[in-house]
Amino acid sequence: MTIHATEQPLAPKVLVIGHRGASALRPEHTLASYGKAIADGADFIEPDLVMTKDGVMVARHENEIGGTTDVASHPEFAARKTTKVVDGHAVTGWFTEDFTLAELKTLRARERLPQLRSTQYDGEFQIPTLDEIIDFVAAESAVVGRPVGIIPEIKHGSYFQKLGLPMEDKLLAVLAAHSYTRTAPVEIQSFEIANLKYLRSKLGAKHGDAHANIRLLQLLGDAHEQPYDVSVAGGKLDYAQMMTPDGLRAIAAYADAIGPNVRAIIPLQADGALGKPSALVHDAHQAGLELHPYTFRPENYFLAKNFWQGSDPHRFNQAGSVAEISAYLDAGIDAFFTDDPALGREAVDRRR
């Protein structure tokens, strides 16, 4: 099949998703990061959700928090450093499920990529709960005069279920408890399958009236990887199969969109430059699925080589990021995650 340079998105409006907020500019998963994303034009902000020991959902990219907080500098928590197996991988550090919310609130966020990004805000911001995030987004939405969506990701769903800290029903309960998230756009994400199918059963039919504001996003890892719930059950399904036409039709039975890595849509050539679009956008659209790929980042280090400015991988390259996003917009994506929503907004607005 011939893939044309330009596919039309299914979505009536291509949406800019603030990946962990505006994480190129503020420590990720803080209210400051989400606020910057909203101010810079993000249509959605993304809280990754993990659980505390006392059953509260908080925003961290991982349940291991040594890299994103100052927990290592707290002597009272030194004994809690440990090694755990999370989704089949041994991880050493401090874990949210070993802390109460009150204890986590004594910590402060820090930059996850200090070798690339500013650390000037380290130590300033708390770890927010999902309730706090929703209240904050509702207030900011009123300030900017437009709806701002929330796109929470359930992190390590099977892992937390095994600990007796399942997130799925709790997430739905929190969303229902806030008037804002009863009507504002919400999209729930997961790299696993079973929890999204469970959520579909609880929410009702796709595009149903009862929860018309809540959609589901099936995240997709690298082709050779498996959803962890499939792996732990001894299944054979991998993400490569999920990205075939048959696999996409199966996803469309329970989800509204897929979230692949951007390089699954336009892969890199051997020289690191952007290649030609794959069939994924076309095939997903044929199945009725939108594509919300991750993640556009503004440093040279993360960009395709043909968009670099200079030779320093640390360079913050605004023009290159806008140009790269524009190439993917030409490929027909429906939304996208970006660490710098202002650049995503610029790329989208230029096309109008």
mmCIF file of C-alpha atoms in Angstrom, residues 6-251:
data_model
loop_
_atom_site.group_PDB
_atom_site.id
_atom_site.type_symbol
_atom_site.label_atom_id
_atom_site.label_comp_id
_atom_site.label_asym_id
_atom_site.label_seq_id
_atom_site.Cartn_x
_atom_site.Cartn_y
_atom_site.Cartn_z
ATOM 1 C CA THR A 6 -0.581 13.772 3.922
ATOM 2 C CA GLU A 7 -3.354 11.883 5.734
ATOM 3 C CA GLN A 8 -6.300 13.781 7.148
ATOM 4 C CA PRO A 9 -6.866 13.549 10.907
ATOM 5 C CA LEU A 10 -10.110 12.060 12.173
ATOM 6 C CA ALA A 11 -10.328 14.661 14.917
ATOM 7 C CA PRO A 12 -12.117 17.905 14.068
ATOM 8 C CA LYS A 13 -9.328 19.771 15.899
ATOM 9 C CA VAL A 14 -5.781 18.558 16.494
ATOM 10 C CA LEU A 15 -5.123 18.758 20.233
ATOM 11 C CA VAL A 16 -1.952 19.747 22.074
ATOM 12 C CA ILE A 17 -1.281 17.634 25.193
ATOM 13 C CA GLY A 18 1.040 19.017 27.855
ATOM 14 C CA HIS A 19 3.202 15.955 28.592
ATOM 15 C CA ARG A 20 3.521 15.877 32.384
ATOM 16 C CA GLY A 21 2.601 19.558 32.049
ATOM 17 C CA ALA A 22 5.231 21.763 30.424
ATOM 18 C CA SER A 23 7.983 19.417 31.547
ATOM 19 C CA ALA A 24 10.710 21.017 29.405
ATOM 20 C CA LEU A 25 10.274 24.184 31.460
ATOM 21 C CA ARG A 26 9.171 23.169 34.981
ATOM 22 C CA PRO A 27 9.652 20.020 37.099
ATOM 23 C CA GLU A 28 7.240 17.428 35.718
ATOM 24 C CA HIS A 29 3.940 16.599 37.386
ATOM 25 C CA THR A 30 3.744 19.731 39.506
ATOM 26 C CA LEU A 31 0.960 22.312 39.523
ATOM 27 C CA ALA A 32 3.543 24.778 38.221
ATOM 28 C CA SER A 33 4.215 22.518 35.239
ATOM 29 C CA TYR A 34 0.506 22.049 34.530
ATOM 30 C CA GLY A 35 -0.120 25.783 34.930
ATOM 31 C CA LYS A 36 2.647 26.655 32.476
ATOM 32 C CA ALA A 37 1.215 24.162 29.973
ATOM 33 C CA ILE A 38 -2.241 25.719 30.210
ATOM 34 C CA ALA A 39 -0.865 29.253 29.907
ATOM 35 C CA ASP A 40 1.086 28.162 26.831
ATOM 36 C CA GLY A 41 -1.999 26.830 25.066
ATOM 37 C CA ALA A 42 -2.260 23.135 25.937
ATOM 38 C CA ASP A 43 -5.682 21.600 25.277
ATOM 39 C CA PHE A 44 -4.978 18.790 27.790
ATOM 40 C CA ILE A 45 -2.607 18.285 30.699
ATOM 41 C CA GLU A 46 -1.346 14.826 31.579
ATOM 42 C CA PRO A 47 -1.043 13.496 35.142
ATOM 43 C CA ASP A 48 0.567 10.066 35.429
ATOM 44 C CA LEU A 49 -1.069 8.380 38.413
ATOM 45 C CA VAL A 50 0.484 6.185 41.100
ATOM 46 C CA MET A 51 -0.765 5.222 44.549
ATOM 47 C CA THR A 52 0.262 6.130 48.083
ATOM 48 C CA LYS A 53 0.347 3.675 50.968
ATOM 49 C CA ASP A 54 -2.958 5.089 52.208
ATOM 50 C CA GLY A 55 -4.694 4.775 48.859
ATOM 51 C CA VAL A 56 -4.462 8.273 47.379
ATOM 52 C CA MET A 57 -3.713 8.871 43.696
ATOM 53 C CA VAL A 58 -0.788 11.241 43.172
ATOM 54 C CA ALA A 59 1.012 12.436 40.050
ATOM 55 C CA ARG A 60 4.443 10.938 39.392
ATOM 56 C CA HIS A 61 5.777 9.451 36.190
ATOM 57 C CA GLU A 62 6.877 6.404 38.163
ATOM 58 C CA ASN A 63 6.163 5.020 41.604
ATOM 59 C CA GLU A 64 9.939 5.207 42.165
ATOM 60 C CA ILE A 65 10.540 8.820 43.240
ATOM 61 C CA GLY A 66 14.289 9.024 43.830
ATOM 62 C CA GLY A 67 14.808 10.719 40.473
ATOM 63 C CA THR A 68 11.981 13.258 40.679
ATOM 64 C CA THR A 69 11.966 14.331 44.342
ATOM 65 C CA ASP A 70 14.398 15.225 47.118
ATOM 66 C CA VAL A 71 13.550 12.054 49.071
ATOM 67 C CA ALA A 72 17.229 10.994 49.137
ATOM 68 C CA SER A 73 18.058 14.072 51.227
ATOM 69 C CA HIS A 74 15.522 13.149 53.935
ATOM 70 C CA PRO A 75 17.346 11.061 56.563
ATOM 71 C CA GLU A 76 14.041 10.026 58.116
ATOM 72 C CA PHE A 77 13.270 8.073 54.920
ATOM 73 C CA ALA A 78 16.717 6.587 54.300
ATOM 74 C CA ALA A 79 15.669 3.126 55.511
ATOM 75 C CA ARG A 80 12.859 2.977 52.951
ATOM 76 C CA LYS A 81 15.237 2.727 50.014
ATOM 77 C CA THR A 82 14.745 -0.731 48.575
ATOM 78 C CA THR A 83 14.686 -2.811 45.396
ATOM 79 C CA LYS A 84 11.417 -3.993 43.893
ATOM 80 C CA VAL A 85 10.376 -5.749 40.694
ATOM 81 C CA VAL A 86 8.018 -3.435 38.812
ATOM 82 C CA ASP A 87 6.460 -4.823 35.629
ATOM 83 C CA GLY A 88 9.225 -7.400 35.391
ATOM 84 C CA HIS A 89 12.135 -4.988 35.958
ATOM 85 C CA ALA A 90 14.223 -4.626 39.127
ATOM 86 C CA VAL A 91 14.117 -1.014 40.316
ATOM 87 C CA THR A 92 16.008 0.443 43.286
ATOM 88 C CA GLY A 93 14.869 3.554 45.108
ATOM 89 C CA TRP A 94 11.952 4.923 47.090
ATOM 90 C CA PHE A 95 8.377 4.025 46.123
ATOM 91 C CA THR A 96 5.147 5.957 46.575
ATOM 92 C CA GLU A 97 3.313 2.903 47.905
ATOM 93 C CA ASP A 98 5.650 2.914 50.918
ATOM 94 C CA PHE A 99 4.672 6.479 51.894
ATOM 95 C CA THR A 100 1.488 8.027 53.197
ATOM 96 C CA LEU A 101 0.228 11.135 51.474
ATOM 97 C CA ALA A 102 1.228 13.215 54.488
ATOM 98 C CA GLU A 103 4.789 11.911 54.190
ATOM 99 C CA LEU A 104 4.950 12.545 50.446
ATOM 100 C CA LYS A 105 3.788 16.109 51.053
ATOM 101 C CA THR A 106 7.025 16.746 52.991
ATOM 102 C CA LEU A 107 9.016 16.107 49.796
ATOM 103 C CA ARG A 108 9.671 18.548 46.972
ATOM 104 C CA ALA A 109 9.933 17.889 43.251
ATOM 105 C CA ARG A 110 13.133 18.202 41.271
ATOM 106 C CA GLU A 111 14.063 18.117 37.602
ATOM 107 C CA ARG A 112 14.199 14.562 36.212
ATOM 108 C CA LEU A 113 16.683 15.461 33.415
ATOM 109 C CA PRO A 114 19.161 17.831 35.091
ATOM 110 C CA GLN A 115 21.776 17.141 32.426
ATOM 111 C CA LEU A 116 19.463 18.709 29.817
ATOM 112 C CA ARG A 117 17.077 20.997 31.663
ATOM 113 C CA SER A 118 17.178 23.760 34.234
ATOM 114 C CA THR A 119 17.214 22.864 37.917
ATOM 115 C CA GLN A 120 16.272 26.388 39.033
ATOM 116 C CA TYR A 121 12.896 25.232 40.362
ATOM 117 C CA ASP A 122 14.196 22.248 42.321
ATOM 118 C CA GLY A 123 12.789 22.163 45.829
ATOM 119 C CA GLU A 124 9.881 24.547 45.194
ATOM 120 C CA PHE A 125 6.889 22.347 44.428
ATOM 121 C CA GLN A 126 4.946 19.554 46.112
ATOM 122 C CA ILE A 127 3.667 16.281 44.720
ATOM 123 C CA PRO A 128 -0.001 16.957 43.831
ATOM 124 C CA THR A 129 -2.943 14.615 44.288
ATOM 125 C CA LEU A 130 -5.419 13.986 41.483
ATOM 126 C CA ASP A 131 -8.056 15.899 43.452
ATOM 127 C CA GLU A 132 -5.740 18.906 43.684
ATOM 128 C CA ILE A 133 -4.968 18.709 39.983
ATOM 129 C CA ILE A 134 -8.638 18.677 39.015
ATOM 130 C CA ASP A 135 -9.417 21.676 41.237
ATOM 131 C CA PHE A 136 -6.400 23.505 39.820
ATOM 132 C CA VAL A 137 -7.330 22.794 36.190
ATOM 133 C CA ALA A 138 -10.926 23.873 36.836
ATOM 134 C CA ALA A 139 -9.696 27.189 38.222
ATOM 135 C CA GLU A 140 -7.195 27.717 35.386
ATOM 136 C CA SER A 141 -9.851 26.848 32.808
ATOM 137 C CA ALA A 142 -11.999 29.643 34.200
ATOM 138 C CA VAL A 143 -9.050 32.042 33.994
ATOM 139 C CA VAL A 144 -8.195 31.269 30.359
ATOM 140 C CA GLY A 145 -11.836 31.044 29.334
ATOM 141 C CA ARG A 146 -11.685 27.668 27.593
ATOM 142 C CA PRO A 147 -12.052 24.026 28.603
ATOM 143 C CA VAL A 148 -8.811 22.295 29.519
ATOM 144 C CA GLY A 149 -8.904 18.525 29.366
ATOM 145 C CA ILE A 150 -7.214 16.037 31.683
ATOM 146 C CA ILE A 151 -5.585 12.907 30.309
ATOM 147 C CA PRO A 152 -4.597 10.723 33.284
ATOM 148 C CA GLU A 153 -2.455 7.649 32.819
ATOM 149 C CA ILE A 154 -2.863 4.625 35.073
ATOM 150 C CA LYS A 155 0.736 3.602 35.757
ATOM 151 C CA HIS A 156 1.562 -0.045 36.483
ATOM 152 C CA GLY A 157 -2.074 -1.068 36.818
ATOM 153 C CA SER A 158 -1.438 -4.791 37.426
ATOM 154 C CA TYR A 159 1.350 -4.032 39.890
ATOM 155 C CA PHE A 160 -0.847 -1.802 42.036
ATOM 156 C CA GLN A 161 -3.767 -4.240 41.845
ATOM 157 C CA LYS A 162 -1.501 -6.971 43.238
ATOM 158 C CA LEU A 163 -0.582 -4.646 46.126
ATOM 159 C CA GLY A 164 -4.264 -4.180 46.928
ATOM 160 C CA LEU A 165 -4.176 -0.606 45.618
ATOM 161 C CA PRO A 166 -6.174 -0.781 42.354
ATOM 162 C CA MET A 167 -6.718 2.534 40.617
ATOM 163 C CA GLU A 168 -9.482 1.997 38.100
ATOM 164 C CA ASP A 169 -12.605 2.362 40.270
ATOM 165 C CA LYS A 170 -10.936 4.994 42.434
ATOM 166 C CA LEU A 171 -10.135 7.055 39.337
ATOM 167 C CA LEU A 172 -13.740 6.901 38.146
ATOM 168 C CA ALA A 173 -14.939 7.876 41.626
ATOM 169 C CA VAL A 174 -12.650 10.907 41.775
ATOM 170 C CA LEU A 175 -13.710 12.025 38.305
ATOM 171 C CA ALA A 176 -17.377 11.687 39.305
ATOM 172 C CA ALA A 177 -16.829 13.601 42.553
ATOM 173 C CA HIS A 178 -15.732 16.811 40.803
ATOM 174 C CA SER A 179 -18.248 18.833 38.822
ATOM 175 C CA TYR A 180 -15.457 19.880 36.434
ATOM 176 C CA THR A 181 -14.568 16.342 35.361
ATOM 177 C CA ARG A 182 -18.205 15.381 34.975
ATOM 178 C CA THR A 183 -18.287 17.564 31.849
ATOM 179 C CA ALA A 184 -14.743 18.558 30.837
ATOM 180 C CA PRO A 185 -12.818 16.398 28.359
ATOM 181 C CA VAL A 186 -11.135 13.416 30.043
ATOM 182 C CA GLU A 187 -9.107 10.671 28.374
ATOM 183 C CA ILE A 188 -7.834 7.741 30.452
ATOM 184 C CA GLN A 189 -4.637 6.061 29.248
ATOM 185 C CA SER A 190 -2.896 2.778 29.935
ATOM 186 C CA PHE A 191 -0.177 0.613 28.397
ATOM 187 C CA GLU A 192 -2.159 -2.388 29.656
ATOM 188 C CA ILE A 193 -5.307 -3.778 28.033
ATOM 189 C CA ALA A 194 -7.471 -5.419 30.695
ATOM 190 C CA ASN A 195 -7.941 -2.261 32.737
ATOM 191 C CA LEU A 196 -9.081 -0.283 29.693
ATOM 192 C CA LYS A 197 -11.577 -3.031 28.836
ATOM 193 C CA TYR A 198 -12.786 -2.953 32.440
ATOM 194 C CA LEU A 199 -13.168 0.824 32.282
ATOM 195 C CA ARG A 200 -15.127 0.490 29.029
ATOM 196 C CA SER A 201 -17.497 -1.920 30.750
ATOM 197 C CA LYS A 202 -17.998 0.569 33.577
ATOM 198 C CA LEU A 203 -18.381 3.609 31.321
ATOM 199 C CA GLY A 204 -20.690 1.967 28.819
ATOM 200 C CA ALA A 205 -20.610 1.995 25.047
ATOM 201 C CA LYS A 206 -18.214 4.254 23.196
ATOM 202 C CA HIS A 207 -19.811 7.646 22.548
ATOM 203 C CA GLY A 208 -22.559 6.797 25.045
ATOM 204 C CA ASP A 209 -24.467 9.586 26.762
ATOM 205 C CA ALA A 210 -23.734 8.705 30.389
ATOM 206 C CA HIS A 211 -19.999 9.432 30.263
ATOM 207 C CA ALA A 212 -19.694 11.155 26.907
ATOM 208 C CA ASN A 213 -16.819 13.336 28.141
ATOM 209 C CA ILE A 214 -14.574 10.361 29.034
ATOM 210 C CA ARG A 215 -12.574 8.579 26.339
ATOM 211 C CA LEU A 216 -9.999 5.785 26.499
ATOM 212 C CA LEU A 217 -6.489 5.767 25.016
ATOM 213 C CA GLN A 218 -4.569 2.546 24.420
ATOM 214 C CA LEU A 219 -0.889 3.345 24.784
ATOM 215 C CA LEU A 220 1.521 1.287 22.700
ATOM 216 C CA GLY A 221 5.117 0.519 23.621
ATOM 217 C CA ASP A 222 7.956 -0.613 21.377
ATOM 218 C CA ALA A 223 7.019 -3.269 18.823
ATOM 219 C CA HIS A 224 8.806 -6.152 20.596
ATOM 220 C CA GLU A 225 7.320 -5.346 24.009
ATOM 221 C CA GLN A 226 4.118 -6.717 25.518
ATOM 222 C CA PRO A 227 1.461 -5.084 27.682
ATOM 223 C CA TYR A 228 2.446 -6.197 31.174
ATOM 224 C CA ASP A 229 -0.953 -7.690 31.967
ATOM 225 C CA VAL A 230 -0.613 -9.857 28.837
ATOM 226 C CA SER A 231 2.941 -10.847 29.748
ATOM 227 C CA VAL A 232 2.160 -11.800 33.339
ATOM 228 C CA ALA A 233 -0.777 -13.922 32.139
ATOM 229 C CA GLY A 234 1.491 -15.821 29.750
ATOM 230 C CA GLY A 235 -0.069 -14.329 26.619
ATOM 231 C CA LYS A 236 1.718 -13.902 23.296
ATOM 232 C CA LEU A 237 0.260 -10.587 22.104
ATOM 233 C CA ASP A 238 2.839 -7.839 21.617
ATOM 234 C CA TYR A 239 2.578 -4.219 20.563
ATOM 235 C CA ALA A 240 3.682 -5.057 17.003
ATOM 236 C CA GLN A 241 0.584 -7.245 16.594
ATOM 237 C CA MET A 242 -1.572 -4.560 18.171
ATOM 238 C CA MET A 243 -0.416 -2.126 15.456
ATOM 239 C CA THR A 244 -1.541 -4.373 12.567
ATOM 240 C CA PRO A 245 -4.925 -3.734 10.918
ATOM 241 C CA ASP A 246 -6.456 -6.677 12.811
ATOM 242 C CA GLY A 247 -4.909 -5.533 16.070
ATOM 243 C CA LEU A 248 -6.174 -1.992 15.590
ATOM 244 C CA ARG A 249 -9.699 -3.218 14.917
ATOM 245 C CA ALA A 250 -9.532 -5.166 18.188
ATOM 246 C CA ILE A 251 -8.445 -2.021 20.062
#
